[in-house]
PDB file of C-alpha atoms in Angstrom:
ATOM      1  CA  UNK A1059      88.697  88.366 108.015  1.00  0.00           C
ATOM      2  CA  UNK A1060      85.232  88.666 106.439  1.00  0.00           C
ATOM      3  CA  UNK A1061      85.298  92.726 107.254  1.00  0.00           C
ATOM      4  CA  UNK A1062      88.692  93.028 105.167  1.00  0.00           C
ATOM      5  CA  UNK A1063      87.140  90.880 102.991  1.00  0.00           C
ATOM      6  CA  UNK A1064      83.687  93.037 102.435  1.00  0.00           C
ATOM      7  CA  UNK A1065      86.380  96.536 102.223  1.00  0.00           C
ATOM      8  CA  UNK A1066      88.839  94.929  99.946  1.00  0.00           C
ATOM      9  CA  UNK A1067      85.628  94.513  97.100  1.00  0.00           C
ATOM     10  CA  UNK A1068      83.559  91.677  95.714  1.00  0.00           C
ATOM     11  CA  UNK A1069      86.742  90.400  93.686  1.00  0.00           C
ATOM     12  CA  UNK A1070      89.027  90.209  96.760  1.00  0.00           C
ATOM     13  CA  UNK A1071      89.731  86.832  96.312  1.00  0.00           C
ATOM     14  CA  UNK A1072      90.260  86.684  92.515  1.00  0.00           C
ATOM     15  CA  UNK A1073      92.743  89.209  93.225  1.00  0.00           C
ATOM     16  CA  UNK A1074      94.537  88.102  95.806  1.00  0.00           C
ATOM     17  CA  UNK A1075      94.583  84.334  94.170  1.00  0.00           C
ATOM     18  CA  UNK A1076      95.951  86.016  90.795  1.00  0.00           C
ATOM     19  CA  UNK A1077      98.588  88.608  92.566  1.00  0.00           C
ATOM     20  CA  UNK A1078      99.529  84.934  94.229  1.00  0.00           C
ATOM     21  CA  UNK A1079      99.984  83.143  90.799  1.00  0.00           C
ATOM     22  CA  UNK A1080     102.266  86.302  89.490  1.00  0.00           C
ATOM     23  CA  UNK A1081     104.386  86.523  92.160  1.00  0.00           C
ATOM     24  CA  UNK A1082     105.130  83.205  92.140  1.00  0.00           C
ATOM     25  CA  UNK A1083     105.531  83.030  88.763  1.00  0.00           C
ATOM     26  CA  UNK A1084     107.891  85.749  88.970  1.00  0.00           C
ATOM     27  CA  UNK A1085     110.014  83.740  91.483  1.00  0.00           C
ATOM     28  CA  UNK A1086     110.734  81.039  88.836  1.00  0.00           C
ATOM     29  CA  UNK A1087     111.806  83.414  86.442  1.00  0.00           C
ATOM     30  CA  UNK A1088     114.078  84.751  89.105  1.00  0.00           C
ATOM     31  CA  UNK A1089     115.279  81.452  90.132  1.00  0.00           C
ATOM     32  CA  UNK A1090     115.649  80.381  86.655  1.00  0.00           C
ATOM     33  CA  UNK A1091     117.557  83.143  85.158  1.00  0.00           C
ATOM     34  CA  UNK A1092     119.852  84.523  88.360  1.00  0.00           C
ATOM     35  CA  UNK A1093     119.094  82.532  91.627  1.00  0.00           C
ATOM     36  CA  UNK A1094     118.581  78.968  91.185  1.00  0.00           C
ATOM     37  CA  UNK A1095     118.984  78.762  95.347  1.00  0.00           C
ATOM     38  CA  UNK A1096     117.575  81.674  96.921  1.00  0.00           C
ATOM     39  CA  UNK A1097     117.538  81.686 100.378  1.00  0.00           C
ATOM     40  CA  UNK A1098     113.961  82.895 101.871  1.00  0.00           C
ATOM     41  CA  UNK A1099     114.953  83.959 104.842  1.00  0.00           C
ATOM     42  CA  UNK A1100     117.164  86.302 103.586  1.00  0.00           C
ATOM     43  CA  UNK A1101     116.060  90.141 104.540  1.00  0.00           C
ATOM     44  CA  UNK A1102     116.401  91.054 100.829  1.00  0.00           C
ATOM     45  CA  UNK A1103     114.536  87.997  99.343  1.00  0.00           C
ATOM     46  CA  UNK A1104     111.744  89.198 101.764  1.00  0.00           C
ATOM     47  CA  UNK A1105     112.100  93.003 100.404  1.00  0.00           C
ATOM     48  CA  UNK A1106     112.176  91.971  97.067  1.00  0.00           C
ATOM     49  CA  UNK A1107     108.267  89.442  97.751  1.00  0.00           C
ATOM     50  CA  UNK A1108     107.388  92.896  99.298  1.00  0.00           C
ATOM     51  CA  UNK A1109     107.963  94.547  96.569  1.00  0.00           C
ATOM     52  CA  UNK A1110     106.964  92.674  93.612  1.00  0.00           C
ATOM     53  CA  UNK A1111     103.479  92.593  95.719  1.00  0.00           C
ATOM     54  CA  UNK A1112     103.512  95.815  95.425  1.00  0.00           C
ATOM     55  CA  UNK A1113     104.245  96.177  91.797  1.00  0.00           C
ATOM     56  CA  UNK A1114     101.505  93.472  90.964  1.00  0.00           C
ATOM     57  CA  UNK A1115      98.615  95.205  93.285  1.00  0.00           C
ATOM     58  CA  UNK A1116      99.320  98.309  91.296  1.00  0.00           C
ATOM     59  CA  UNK A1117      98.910  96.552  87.994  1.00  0.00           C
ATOM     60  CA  UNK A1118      95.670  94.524  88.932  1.00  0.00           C
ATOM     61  CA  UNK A1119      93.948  97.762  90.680  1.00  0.00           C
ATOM     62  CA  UNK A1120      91.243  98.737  88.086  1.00  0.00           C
ATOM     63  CA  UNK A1121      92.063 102.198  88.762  1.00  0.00           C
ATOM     64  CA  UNK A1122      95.599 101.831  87.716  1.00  0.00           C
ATOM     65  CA  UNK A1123      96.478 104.629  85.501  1.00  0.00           C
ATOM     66  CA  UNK A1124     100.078 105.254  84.425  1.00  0.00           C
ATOM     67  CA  UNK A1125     100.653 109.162  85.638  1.00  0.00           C
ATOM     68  CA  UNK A1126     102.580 111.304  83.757  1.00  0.00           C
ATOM     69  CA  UNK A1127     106.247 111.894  85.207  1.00  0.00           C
ATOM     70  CA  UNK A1128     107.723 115.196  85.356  1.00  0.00           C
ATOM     71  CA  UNK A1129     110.892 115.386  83.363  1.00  0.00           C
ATOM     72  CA  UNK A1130     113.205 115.616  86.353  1.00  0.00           C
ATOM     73  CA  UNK A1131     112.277 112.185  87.171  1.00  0.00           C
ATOM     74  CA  UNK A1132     112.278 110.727  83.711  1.00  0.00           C
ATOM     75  CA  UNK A1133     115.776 111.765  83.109  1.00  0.00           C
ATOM     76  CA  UNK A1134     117.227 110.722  85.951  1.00  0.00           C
ATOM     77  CA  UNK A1135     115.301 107.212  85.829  1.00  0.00           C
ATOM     78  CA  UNK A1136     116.534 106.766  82.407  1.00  0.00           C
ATOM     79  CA  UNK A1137     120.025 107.541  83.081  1.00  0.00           C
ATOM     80  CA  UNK A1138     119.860 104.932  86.097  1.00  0.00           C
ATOM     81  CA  UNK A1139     118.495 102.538  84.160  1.00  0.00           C
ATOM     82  CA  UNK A1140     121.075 102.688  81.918  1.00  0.00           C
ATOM     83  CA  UNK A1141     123.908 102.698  84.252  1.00  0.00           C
ATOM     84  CA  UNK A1142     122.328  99.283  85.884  1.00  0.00           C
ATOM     85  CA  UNK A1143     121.844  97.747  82.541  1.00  0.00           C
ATOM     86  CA  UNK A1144     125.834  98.283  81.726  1.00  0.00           C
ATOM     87  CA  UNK A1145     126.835  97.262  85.507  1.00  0.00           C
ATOM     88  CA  UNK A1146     124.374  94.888  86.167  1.00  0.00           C
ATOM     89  CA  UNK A1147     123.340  93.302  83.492  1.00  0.00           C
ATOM     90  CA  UNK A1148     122.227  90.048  84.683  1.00  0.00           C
ATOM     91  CA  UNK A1149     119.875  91.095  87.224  1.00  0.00           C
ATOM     92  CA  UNK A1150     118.542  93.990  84.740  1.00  0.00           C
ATOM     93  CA  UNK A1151     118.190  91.507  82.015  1.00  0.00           C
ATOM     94  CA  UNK A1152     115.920  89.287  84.634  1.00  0.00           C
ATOM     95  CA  UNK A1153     114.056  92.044  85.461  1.00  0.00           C
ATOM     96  CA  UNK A1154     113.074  93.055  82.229  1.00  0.00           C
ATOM     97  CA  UNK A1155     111.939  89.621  81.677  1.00  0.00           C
ATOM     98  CA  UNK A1156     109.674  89.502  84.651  1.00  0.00           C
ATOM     99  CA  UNK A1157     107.967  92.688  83.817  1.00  0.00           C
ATOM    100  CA  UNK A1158     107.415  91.688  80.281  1.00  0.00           C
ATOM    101  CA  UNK A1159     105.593  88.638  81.645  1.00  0.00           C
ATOM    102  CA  UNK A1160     103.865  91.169  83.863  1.00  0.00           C
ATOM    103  CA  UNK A1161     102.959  93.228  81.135  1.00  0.00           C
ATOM    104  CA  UNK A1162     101.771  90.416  79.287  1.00  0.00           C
ATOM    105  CA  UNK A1163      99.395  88.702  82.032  1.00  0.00           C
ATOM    106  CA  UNK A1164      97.684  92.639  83.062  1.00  0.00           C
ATOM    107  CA  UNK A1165      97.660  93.713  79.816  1.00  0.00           C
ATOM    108  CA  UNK A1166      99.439  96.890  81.226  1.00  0.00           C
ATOM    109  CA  UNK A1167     102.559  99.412  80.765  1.00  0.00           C
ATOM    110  CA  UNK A1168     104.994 100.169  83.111  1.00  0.00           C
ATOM    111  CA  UNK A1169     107.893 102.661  83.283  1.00  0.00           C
ATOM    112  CA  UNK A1170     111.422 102.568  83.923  1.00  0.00           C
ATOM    113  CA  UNK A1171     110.992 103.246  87.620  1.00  0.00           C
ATOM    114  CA  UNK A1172     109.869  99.283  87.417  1.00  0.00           C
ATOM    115  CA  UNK A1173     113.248  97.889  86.373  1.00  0.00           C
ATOM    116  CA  UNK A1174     115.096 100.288  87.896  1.00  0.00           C
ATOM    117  CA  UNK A1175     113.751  99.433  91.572  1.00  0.00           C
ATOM    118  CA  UNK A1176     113.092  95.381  89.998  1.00  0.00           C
ATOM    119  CA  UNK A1177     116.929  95.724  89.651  1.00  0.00           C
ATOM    120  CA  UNK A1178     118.446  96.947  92.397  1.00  0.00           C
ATOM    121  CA  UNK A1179     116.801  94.420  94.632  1.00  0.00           C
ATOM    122  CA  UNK A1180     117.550  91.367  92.154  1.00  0.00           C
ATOM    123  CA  UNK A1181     120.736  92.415  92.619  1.00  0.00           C
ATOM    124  CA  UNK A1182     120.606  92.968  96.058  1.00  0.00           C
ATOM    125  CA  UNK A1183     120.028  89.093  96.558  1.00  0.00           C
ATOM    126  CA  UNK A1184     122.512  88.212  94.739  1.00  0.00           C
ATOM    127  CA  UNK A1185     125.171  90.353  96.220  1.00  0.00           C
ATOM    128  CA  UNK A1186     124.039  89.085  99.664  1.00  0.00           C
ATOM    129  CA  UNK A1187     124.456  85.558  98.014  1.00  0.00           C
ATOM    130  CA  UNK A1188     127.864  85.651  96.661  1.00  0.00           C
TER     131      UNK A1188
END
């Protein structure tokens, strides 16, 4: 533990303490807004913690900088985006609000690629629920 400590930086454990508080932060949104009873042993529960550890780690790395997307990507995130804000609004709607509280704790942007893949696996629990 101390060697992955010493390679993960001086501020290891102020990282991994606020990635912690995010996350789970996150999940009360979630539970709040769309899942009151989510079931944690669910695969796509556990692909959606995966993922929003993911999302936060790239929003508290220091060298975090938003890259440019070419404007294949751009289009085709914005036009799925929009087609899972008509279909699935509930889920997109929770998403949006989670990022905004991520935006607002990192003090950081994010694209559409965010709520797009935030989305489709809030909505992937909740189809799995029903």
């Amino acid at each position: 533990m101390k060697f992955v400590e010493k390679r993960a930086g001086p501020n290891f454990n102020e990282k991994a303490t606020n990635m912690t508080q995010l996350i789970e932060s996150a999940l009360t949104l979630i539970r709040h807004d769309l899942l009151p009873d989510i079931d944690s042993s669910n695969l796509n529960y556990q692909r959606l913690i995966v993922h929003l550890r993911f999302f936060v780690d790239r929003l508290l790395d220091e060298s975090h900088v938003q890259k440019g997307e070419n404007s294949f990507d751009n289009v085709m995130s914005q036009h799925l985006s929009e087609s899972l804000q008509e279909r699935y609004t509930s889920s997109y709607q929770c998403a949006q609000r989670v990022i905004n509280y991520f935006e607002k704790q990192t003090k950081q942007k994010t694209g559409v690629n965010e709520q797009v893949y935030l989305t489709m696996h809030l909505q992937r629990i909740v189809d799995s629920s029903i």
